PDB file of C-alpha atoms in Angstrom:
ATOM      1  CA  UNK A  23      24.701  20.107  13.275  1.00  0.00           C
ATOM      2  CA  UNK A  24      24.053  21.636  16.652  1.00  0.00           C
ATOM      3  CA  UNK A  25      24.120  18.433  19.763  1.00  0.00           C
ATOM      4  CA  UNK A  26      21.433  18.715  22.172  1.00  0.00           C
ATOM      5  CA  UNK A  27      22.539  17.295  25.820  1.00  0.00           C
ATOM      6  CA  UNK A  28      19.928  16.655  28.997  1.00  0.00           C
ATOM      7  CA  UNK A  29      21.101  16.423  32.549  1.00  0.00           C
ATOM      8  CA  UNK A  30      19.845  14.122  34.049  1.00  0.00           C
ATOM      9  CA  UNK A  31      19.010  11.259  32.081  1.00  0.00           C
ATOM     10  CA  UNK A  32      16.734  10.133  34.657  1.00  0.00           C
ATOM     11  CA  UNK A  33      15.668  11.590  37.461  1.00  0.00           C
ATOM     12  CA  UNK A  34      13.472  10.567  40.590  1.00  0.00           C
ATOM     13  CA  UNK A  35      11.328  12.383  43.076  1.00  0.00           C
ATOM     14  CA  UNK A  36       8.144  13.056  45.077  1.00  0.00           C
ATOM     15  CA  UNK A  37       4.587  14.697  44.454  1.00  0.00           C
ATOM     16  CA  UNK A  38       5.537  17.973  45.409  1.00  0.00           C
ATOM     17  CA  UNK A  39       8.950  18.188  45.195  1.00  0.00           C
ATOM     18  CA  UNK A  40      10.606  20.668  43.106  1.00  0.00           C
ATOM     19  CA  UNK A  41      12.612  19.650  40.242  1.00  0.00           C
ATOM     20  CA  UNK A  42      15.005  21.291  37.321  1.00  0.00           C
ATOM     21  CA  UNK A  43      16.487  19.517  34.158  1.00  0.00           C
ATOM     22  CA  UNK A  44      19.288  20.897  32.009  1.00  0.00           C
ATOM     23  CA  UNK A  45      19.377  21.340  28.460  1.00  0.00           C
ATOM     24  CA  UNK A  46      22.998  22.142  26.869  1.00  0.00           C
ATOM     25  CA  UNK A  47      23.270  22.912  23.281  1.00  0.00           C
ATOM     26  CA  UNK A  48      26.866  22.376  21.465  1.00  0.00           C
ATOM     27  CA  UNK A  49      26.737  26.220  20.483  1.00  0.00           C
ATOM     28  CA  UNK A  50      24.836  29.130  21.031  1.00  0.00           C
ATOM     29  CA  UNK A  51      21.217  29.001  20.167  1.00  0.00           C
ATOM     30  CA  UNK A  52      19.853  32.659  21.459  1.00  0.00           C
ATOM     31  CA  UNK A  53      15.988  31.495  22.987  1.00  0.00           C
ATOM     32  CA  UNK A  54      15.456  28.776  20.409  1.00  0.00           C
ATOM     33  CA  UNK A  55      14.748  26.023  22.635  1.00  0.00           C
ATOM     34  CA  UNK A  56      11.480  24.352  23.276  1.00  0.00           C
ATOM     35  CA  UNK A  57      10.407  21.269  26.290  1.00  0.00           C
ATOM     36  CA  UNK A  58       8.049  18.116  25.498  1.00  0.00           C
ATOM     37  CA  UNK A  59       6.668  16.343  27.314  1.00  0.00           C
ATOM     38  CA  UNK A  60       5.972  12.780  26.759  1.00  0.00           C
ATOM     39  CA  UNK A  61       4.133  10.037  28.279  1.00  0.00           C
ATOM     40  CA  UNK A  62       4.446   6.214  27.384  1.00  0.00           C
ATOM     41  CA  UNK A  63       2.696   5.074  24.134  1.00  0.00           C
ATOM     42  CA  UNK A  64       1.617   9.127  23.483  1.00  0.00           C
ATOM     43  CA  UNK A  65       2.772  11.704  21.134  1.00  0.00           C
ATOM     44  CA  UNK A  66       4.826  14.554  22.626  1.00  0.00           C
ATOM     45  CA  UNK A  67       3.351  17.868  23.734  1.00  0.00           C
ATOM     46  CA  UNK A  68       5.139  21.227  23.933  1.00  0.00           C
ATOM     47  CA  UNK A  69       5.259  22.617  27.096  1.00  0.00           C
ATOM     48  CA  UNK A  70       7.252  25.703  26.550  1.00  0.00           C
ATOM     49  CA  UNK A  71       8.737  27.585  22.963  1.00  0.00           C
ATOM     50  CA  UNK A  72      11.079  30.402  23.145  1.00  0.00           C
ATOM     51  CA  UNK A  73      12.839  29.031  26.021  1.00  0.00           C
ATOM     52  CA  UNK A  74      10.683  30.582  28.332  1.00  0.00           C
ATOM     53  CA  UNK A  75       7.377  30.903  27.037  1.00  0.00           C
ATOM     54  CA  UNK A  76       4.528  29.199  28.343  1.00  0.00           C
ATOM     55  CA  UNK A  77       2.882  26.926  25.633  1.00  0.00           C
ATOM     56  CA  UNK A  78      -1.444  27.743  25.892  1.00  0.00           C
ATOM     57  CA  UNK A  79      -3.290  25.630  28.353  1.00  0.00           C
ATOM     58  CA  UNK A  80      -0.056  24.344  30.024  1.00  0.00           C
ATOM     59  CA  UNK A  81       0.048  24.834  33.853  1.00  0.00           C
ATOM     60  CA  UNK A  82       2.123  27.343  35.547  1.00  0.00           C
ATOM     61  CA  UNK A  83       3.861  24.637  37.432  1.00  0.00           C
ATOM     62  CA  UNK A  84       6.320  24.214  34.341  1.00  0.00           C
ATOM     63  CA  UNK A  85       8.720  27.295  33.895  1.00  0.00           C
ATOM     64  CA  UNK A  86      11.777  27.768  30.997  1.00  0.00           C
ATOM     65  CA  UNK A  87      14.778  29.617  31.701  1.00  0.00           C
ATOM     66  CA  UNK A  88      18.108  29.791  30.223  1.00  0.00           C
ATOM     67  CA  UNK A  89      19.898  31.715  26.891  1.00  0.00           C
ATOM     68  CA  UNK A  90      23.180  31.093  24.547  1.00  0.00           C
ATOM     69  CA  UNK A  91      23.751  27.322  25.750  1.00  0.00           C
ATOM     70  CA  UNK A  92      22.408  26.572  28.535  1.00  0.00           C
ATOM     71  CA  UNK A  93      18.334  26.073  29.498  1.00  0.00           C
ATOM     72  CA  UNK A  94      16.461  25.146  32.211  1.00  0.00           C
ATOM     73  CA  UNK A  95      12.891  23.299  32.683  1.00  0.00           C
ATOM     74  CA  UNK A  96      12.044  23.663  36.523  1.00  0.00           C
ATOM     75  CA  UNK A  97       8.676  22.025  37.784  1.00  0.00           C
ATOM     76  CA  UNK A  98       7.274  23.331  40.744  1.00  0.00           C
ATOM     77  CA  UNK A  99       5.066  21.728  42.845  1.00  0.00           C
ATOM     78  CA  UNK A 100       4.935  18.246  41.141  1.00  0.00           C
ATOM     79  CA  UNK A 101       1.687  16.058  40.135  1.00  0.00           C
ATOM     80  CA  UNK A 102       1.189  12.748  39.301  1.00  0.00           C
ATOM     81  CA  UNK A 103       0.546  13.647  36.043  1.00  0.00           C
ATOM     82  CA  UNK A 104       3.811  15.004  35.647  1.00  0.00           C
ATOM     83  CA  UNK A 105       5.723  11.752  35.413  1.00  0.00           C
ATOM     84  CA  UNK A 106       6.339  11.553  32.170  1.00  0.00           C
ATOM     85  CA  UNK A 107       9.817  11.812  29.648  1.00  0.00           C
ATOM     86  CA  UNK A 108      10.850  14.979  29.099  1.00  0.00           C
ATOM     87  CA  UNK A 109      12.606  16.665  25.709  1.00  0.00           C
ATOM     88  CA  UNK A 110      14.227  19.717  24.669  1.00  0.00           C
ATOM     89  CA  UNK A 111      14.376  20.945  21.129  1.00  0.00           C
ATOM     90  CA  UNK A 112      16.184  23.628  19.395  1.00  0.00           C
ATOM     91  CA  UNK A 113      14.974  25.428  16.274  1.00  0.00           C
ATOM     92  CA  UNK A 114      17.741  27.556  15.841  1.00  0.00           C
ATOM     93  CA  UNK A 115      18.748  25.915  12.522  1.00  0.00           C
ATOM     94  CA  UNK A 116      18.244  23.301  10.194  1.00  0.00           C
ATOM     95  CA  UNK A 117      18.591  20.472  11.042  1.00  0.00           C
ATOM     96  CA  UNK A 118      16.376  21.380  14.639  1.00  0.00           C
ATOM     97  CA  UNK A 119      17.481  18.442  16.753  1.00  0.00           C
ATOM     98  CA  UNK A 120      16.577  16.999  20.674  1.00  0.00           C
ATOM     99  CA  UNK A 121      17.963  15.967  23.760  1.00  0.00           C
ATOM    100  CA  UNK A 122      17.888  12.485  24.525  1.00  0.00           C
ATOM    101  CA  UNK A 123      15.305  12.581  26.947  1.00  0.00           C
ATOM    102  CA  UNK A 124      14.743  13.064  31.108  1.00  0.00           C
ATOM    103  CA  UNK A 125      12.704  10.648  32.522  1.00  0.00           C
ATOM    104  CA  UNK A 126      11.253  11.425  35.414  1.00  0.00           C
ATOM    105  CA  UNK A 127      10.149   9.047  37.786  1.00  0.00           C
ATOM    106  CA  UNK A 128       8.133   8.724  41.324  1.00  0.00           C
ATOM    107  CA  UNK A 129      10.146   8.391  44.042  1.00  0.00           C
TER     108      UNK A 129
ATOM    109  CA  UNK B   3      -9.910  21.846  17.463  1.00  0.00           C
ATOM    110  CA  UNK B   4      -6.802  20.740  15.684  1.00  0.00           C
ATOM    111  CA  UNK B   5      -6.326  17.098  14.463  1.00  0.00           C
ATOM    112  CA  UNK B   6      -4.022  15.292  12.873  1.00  0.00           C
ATOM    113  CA  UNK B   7      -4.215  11.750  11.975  1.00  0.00           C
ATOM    114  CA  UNK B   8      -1.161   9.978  10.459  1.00  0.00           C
ATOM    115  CA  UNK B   9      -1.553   6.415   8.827  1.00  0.00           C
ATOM    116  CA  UNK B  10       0.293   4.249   6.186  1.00  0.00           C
ATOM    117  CA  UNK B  11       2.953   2.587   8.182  1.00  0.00           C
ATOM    118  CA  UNK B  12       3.471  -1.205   8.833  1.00  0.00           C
ATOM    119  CA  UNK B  13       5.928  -3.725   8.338  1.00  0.00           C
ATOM    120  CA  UNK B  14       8.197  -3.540   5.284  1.00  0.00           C
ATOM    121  CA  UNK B  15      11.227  -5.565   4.018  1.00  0.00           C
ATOM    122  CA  UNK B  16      14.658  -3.619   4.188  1.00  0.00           C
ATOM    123  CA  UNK B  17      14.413  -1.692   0.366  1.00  0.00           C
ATOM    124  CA  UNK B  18      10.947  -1.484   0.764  1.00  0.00           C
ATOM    125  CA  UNK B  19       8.749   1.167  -0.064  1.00  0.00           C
ATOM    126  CA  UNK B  20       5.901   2.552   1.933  1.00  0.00           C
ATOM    127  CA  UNK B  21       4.116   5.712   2.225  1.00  0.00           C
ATOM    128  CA  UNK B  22       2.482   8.082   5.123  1.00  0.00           C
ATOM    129  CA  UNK B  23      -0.510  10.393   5.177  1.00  0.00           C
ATOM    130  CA  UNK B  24      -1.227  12.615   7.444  1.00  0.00           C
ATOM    131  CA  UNK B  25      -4.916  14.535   7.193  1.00  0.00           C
ATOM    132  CA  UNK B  26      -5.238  17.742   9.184  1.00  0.00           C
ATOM    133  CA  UNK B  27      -8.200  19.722  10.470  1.00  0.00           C
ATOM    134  CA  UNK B  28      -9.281  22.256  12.357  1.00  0.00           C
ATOM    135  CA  UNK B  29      -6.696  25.130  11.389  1.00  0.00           C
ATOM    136  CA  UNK B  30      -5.711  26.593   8.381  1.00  0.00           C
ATOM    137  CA  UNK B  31      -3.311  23.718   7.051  1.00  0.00           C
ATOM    138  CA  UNK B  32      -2.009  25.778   3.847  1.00  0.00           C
ATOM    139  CA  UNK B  33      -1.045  28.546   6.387  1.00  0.00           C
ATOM    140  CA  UNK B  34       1.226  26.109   8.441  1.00  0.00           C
ATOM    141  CA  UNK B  35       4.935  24.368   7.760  1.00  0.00           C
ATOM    142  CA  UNK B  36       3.932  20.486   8.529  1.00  0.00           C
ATOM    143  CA  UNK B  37       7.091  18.567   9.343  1.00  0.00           C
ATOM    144  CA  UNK B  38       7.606  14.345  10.303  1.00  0.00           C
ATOM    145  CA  UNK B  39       9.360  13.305  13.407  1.00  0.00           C
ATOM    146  CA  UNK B  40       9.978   9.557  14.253  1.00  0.00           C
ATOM    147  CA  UNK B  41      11.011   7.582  17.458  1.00  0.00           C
ATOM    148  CA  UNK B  42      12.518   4.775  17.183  1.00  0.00           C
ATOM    149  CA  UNK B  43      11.825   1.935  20.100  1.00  0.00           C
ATOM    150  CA  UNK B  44      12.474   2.934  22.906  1.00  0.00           C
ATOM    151  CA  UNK B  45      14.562   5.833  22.177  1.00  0.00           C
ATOM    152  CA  UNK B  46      14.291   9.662  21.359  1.00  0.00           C
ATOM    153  CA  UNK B  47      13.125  12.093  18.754  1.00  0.00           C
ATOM    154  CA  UNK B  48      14.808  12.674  15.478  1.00  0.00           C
ATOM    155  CA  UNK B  49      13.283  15.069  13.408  1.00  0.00           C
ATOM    156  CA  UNK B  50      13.200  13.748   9.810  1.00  0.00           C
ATOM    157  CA  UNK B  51      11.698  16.332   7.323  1.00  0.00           C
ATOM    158  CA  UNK B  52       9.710  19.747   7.010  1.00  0.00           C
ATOM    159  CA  UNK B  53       7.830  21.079   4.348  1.00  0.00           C
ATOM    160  CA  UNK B  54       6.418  25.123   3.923  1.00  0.00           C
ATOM    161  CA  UNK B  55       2.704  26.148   3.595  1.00  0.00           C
ATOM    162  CA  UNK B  56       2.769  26.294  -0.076  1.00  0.00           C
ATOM    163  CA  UNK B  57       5.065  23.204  -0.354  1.00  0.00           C
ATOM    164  CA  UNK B  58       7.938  24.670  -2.200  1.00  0.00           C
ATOM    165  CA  UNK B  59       9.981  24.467   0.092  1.00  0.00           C
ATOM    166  CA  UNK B  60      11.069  21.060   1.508  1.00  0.00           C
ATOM    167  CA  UNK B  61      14.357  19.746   3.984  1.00  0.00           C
ATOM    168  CA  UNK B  62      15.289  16.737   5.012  1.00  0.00           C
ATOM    169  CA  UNK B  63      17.558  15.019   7.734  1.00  0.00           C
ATOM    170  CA  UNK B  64      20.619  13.769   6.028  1.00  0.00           C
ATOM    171  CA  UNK B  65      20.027  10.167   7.051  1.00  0.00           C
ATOM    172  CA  UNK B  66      16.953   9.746   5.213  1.00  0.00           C
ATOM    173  CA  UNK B  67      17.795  12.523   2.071  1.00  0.00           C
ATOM    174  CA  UNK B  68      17.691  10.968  -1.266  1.00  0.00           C
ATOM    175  CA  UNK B  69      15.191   8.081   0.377  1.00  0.00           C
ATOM    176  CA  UNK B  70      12.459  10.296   1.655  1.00  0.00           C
ATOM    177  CA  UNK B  71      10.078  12.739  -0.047  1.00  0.00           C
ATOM    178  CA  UNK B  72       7.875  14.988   1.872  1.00  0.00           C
ATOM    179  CA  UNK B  73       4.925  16.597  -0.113  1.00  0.00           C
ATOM    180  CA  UNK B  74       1.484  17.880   0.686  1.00  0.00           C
ATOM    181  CA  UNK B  75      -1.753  18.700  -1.031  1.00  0.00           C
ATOM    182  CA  UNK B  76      -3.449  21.968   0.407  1.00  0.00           C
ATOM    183  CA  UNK B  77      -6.746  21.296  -0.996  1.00  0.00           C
ATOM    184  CA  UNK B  78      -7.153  17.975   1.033  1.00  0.00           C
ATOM    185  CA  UNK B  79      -5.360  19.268   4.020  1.00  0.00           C
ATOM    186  CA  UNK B  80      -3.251  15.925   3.785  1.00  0.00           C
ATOM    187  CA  UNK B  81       0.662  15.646   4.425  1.00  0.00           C
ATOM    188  CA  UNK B  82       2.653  12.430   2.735  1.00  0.00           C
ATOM    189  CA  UNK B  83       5.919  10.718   3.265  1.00  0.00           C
ATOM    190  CA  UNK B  84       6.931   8.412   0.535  1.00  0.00           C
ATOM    191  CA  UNK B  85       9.765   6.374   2.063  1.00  0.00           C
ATOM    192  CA  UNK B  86      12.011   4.299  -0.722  1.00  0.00           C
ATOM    193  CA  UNK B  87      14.810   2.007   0.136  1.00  0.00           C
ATOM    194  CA  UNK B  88      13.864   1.261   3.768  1.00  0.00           C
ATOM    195  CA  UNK B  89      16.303   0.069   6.282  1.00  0.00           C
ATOM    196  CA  UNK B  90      15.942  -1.447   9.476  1.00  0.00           C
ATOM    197  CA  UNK B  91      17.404   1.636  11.289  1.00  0.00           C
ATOM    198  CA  UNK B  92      13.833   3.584   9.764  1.00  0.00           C
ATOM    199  CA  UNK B  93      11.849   0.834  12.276  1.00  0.00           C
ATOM    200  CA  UNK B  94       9.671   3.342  14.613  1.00  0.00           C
ATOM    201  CA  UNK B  95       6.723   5.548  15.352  1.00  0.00           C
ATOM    202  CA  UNK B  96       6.134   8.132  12.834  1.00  0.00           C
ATOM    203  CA  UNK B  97       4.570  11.694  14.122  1.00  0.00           C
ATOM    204  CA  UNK B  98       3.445  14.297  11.844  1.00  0.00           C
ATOM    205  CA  UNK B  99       3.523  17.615  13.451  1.00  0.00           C
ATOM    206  CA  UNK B 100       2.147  21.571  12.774  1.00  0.00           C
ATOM    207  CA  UNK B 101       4.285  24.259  13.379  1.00  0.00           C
ATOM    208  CA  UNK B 102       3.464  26.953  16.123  1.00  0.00           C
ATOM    209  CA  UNK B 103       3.235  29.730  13.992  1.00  0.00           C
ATOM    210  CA  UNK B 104       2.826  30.637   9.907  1.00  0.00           C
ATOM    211  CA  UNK B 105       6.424  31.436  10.085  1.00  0.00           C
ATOM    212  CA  UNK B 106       7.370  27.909  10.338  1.00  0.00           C
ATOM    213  CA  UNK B 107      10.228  27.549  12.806  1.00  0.00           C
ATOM    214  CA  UNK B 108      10.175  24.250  13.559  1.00  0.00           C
ATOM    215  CA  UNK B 109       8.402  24.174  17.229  1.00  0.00           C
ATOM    216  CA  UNK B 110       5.573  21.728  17.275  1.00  0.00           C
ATOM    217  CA  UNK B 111       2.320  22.560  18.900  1.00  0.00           C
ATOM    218  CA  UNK B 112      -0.161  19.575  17.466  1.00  0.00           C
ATOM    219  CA  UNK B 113       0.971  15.905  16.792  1.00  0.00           C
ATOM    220  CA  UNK B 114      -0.558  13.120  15.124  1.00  0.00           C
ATOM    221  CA  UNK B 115      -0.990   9.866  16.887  1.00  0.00           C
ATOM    222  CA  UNK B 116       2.262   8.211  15.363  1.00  0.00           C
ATOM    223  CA  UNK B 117       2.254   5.675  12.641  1.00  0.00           C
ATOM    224  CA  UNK B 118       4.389   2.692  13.133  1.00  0.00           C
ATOM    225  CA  UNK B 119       6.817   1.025  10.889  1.00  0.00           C
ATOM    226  CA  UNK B 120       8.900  -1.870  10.752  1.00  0.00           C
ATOM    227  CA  UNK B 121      11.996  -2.729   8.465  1.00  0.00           C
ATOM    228  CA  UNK B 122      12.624  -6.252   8.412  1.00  0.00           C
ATOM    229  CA  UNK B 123      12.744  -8.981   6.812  1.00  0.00           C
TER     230      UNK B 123
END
């Protein structure tokens, strides 16, 4: 089964800021990586399939980057709303697995 | 707009048996893979089974395989989970969830509102 690893676990900062989390996958898994989001006591929402691809009606604050192994979720511009736990998901295979989660918190 | 409304959980004794029901609208539900994911307390997601459009074709996490049976019936746009031989490590929320696309790859666009269940005793 292929791992699924988030940097950071948690992370704290500022309406505004700028912020990136890291998605590592234990082998390579081309663009077949999707990011939830999460809030407390919700179910998740995708934010972005295909590594990159912006999921409808989600703001162009939240970009996906990354290929192979490696993937990036980069927020730009943060809102309160954003504070939330945040997921990636590959779909490469069966079983499609997560990350553990990023929890990102106001500074 | 799409809905999906998942039910059926609550609190079972470890070997229990219980089963979920999820019942989907506004899309084209034979069209769509439906899968369940859970969450235990406090912790992430583990996705625990997916099932096609036409329901012939069916997979399972190993942890629950053997337990779990995933099923669906097209003409009441309804997805089930019968759970056997419960175990305290299945305690958590329970989200059905529609695939993106007819293809069925396993990226979900719509949730349900999470069902919860308990294994104790």
């Amino acid at each position: 089964d292929i791992q699924m690893t988030q940097s950071p676990s948690s992370l704290s900062a500022s309406v505004g800021d700028r912020v990136t989390i890291t998605c590592r996958a234990s082998q390579s898994i081309s663009s077949y990586l999707n990011w939830y989001q999460q809030k407390p006591g919700k179910a998740p929402k995708l934010l972005i399939h295909a590594a990159s691809t912006l999921q409808s009606g989600v703001p162009p604050r939240f970009s996906g980057g990354g290929s192979g192994t490696e993937f990036t979720l980069t927020i730009s511009g943060l809102q309160p709303e954003d504070f939330a736990t945040y997921f990636c998901q590959h779909n490469y295979i069966v079983p499609p697995s997560f990350g553990q989660g990023t929890n990102l918190e106001i500074k | 707009d799409v809905q999906l409304l998942d039910s059926g959980g609550g609190l079972v004794q470890p070997g229990g048996s219980l089963r979920l029901s999820c019942v989907a609208s506004g899309f084209s539900f034979h069209n769509y893979a439906m899968s369940w994911v859970r969450q235990a307390p406090g912790k992430g997601l583990e996705w625990v089974s997916s099932v096609s459009g036409s329901g012939d074709g069916t997979y399972y996490a190993d942890s629950v395989k053997g337990r779990f049976t995933i099923s669906r019936d097209n003409s009441k746009n309804t997805l089930f989970m019968q759970m056997n031989g419960l175990r305290a490590e299945d305690t958590g929320v329970y989200y059905c969830a529609k695939d993106l696309t007819a293809a069925g790859r396993e990226v979900f666009d719509y949730w349900g509102q999470g069902t919860l269940i308990t294994v104790s005793s």
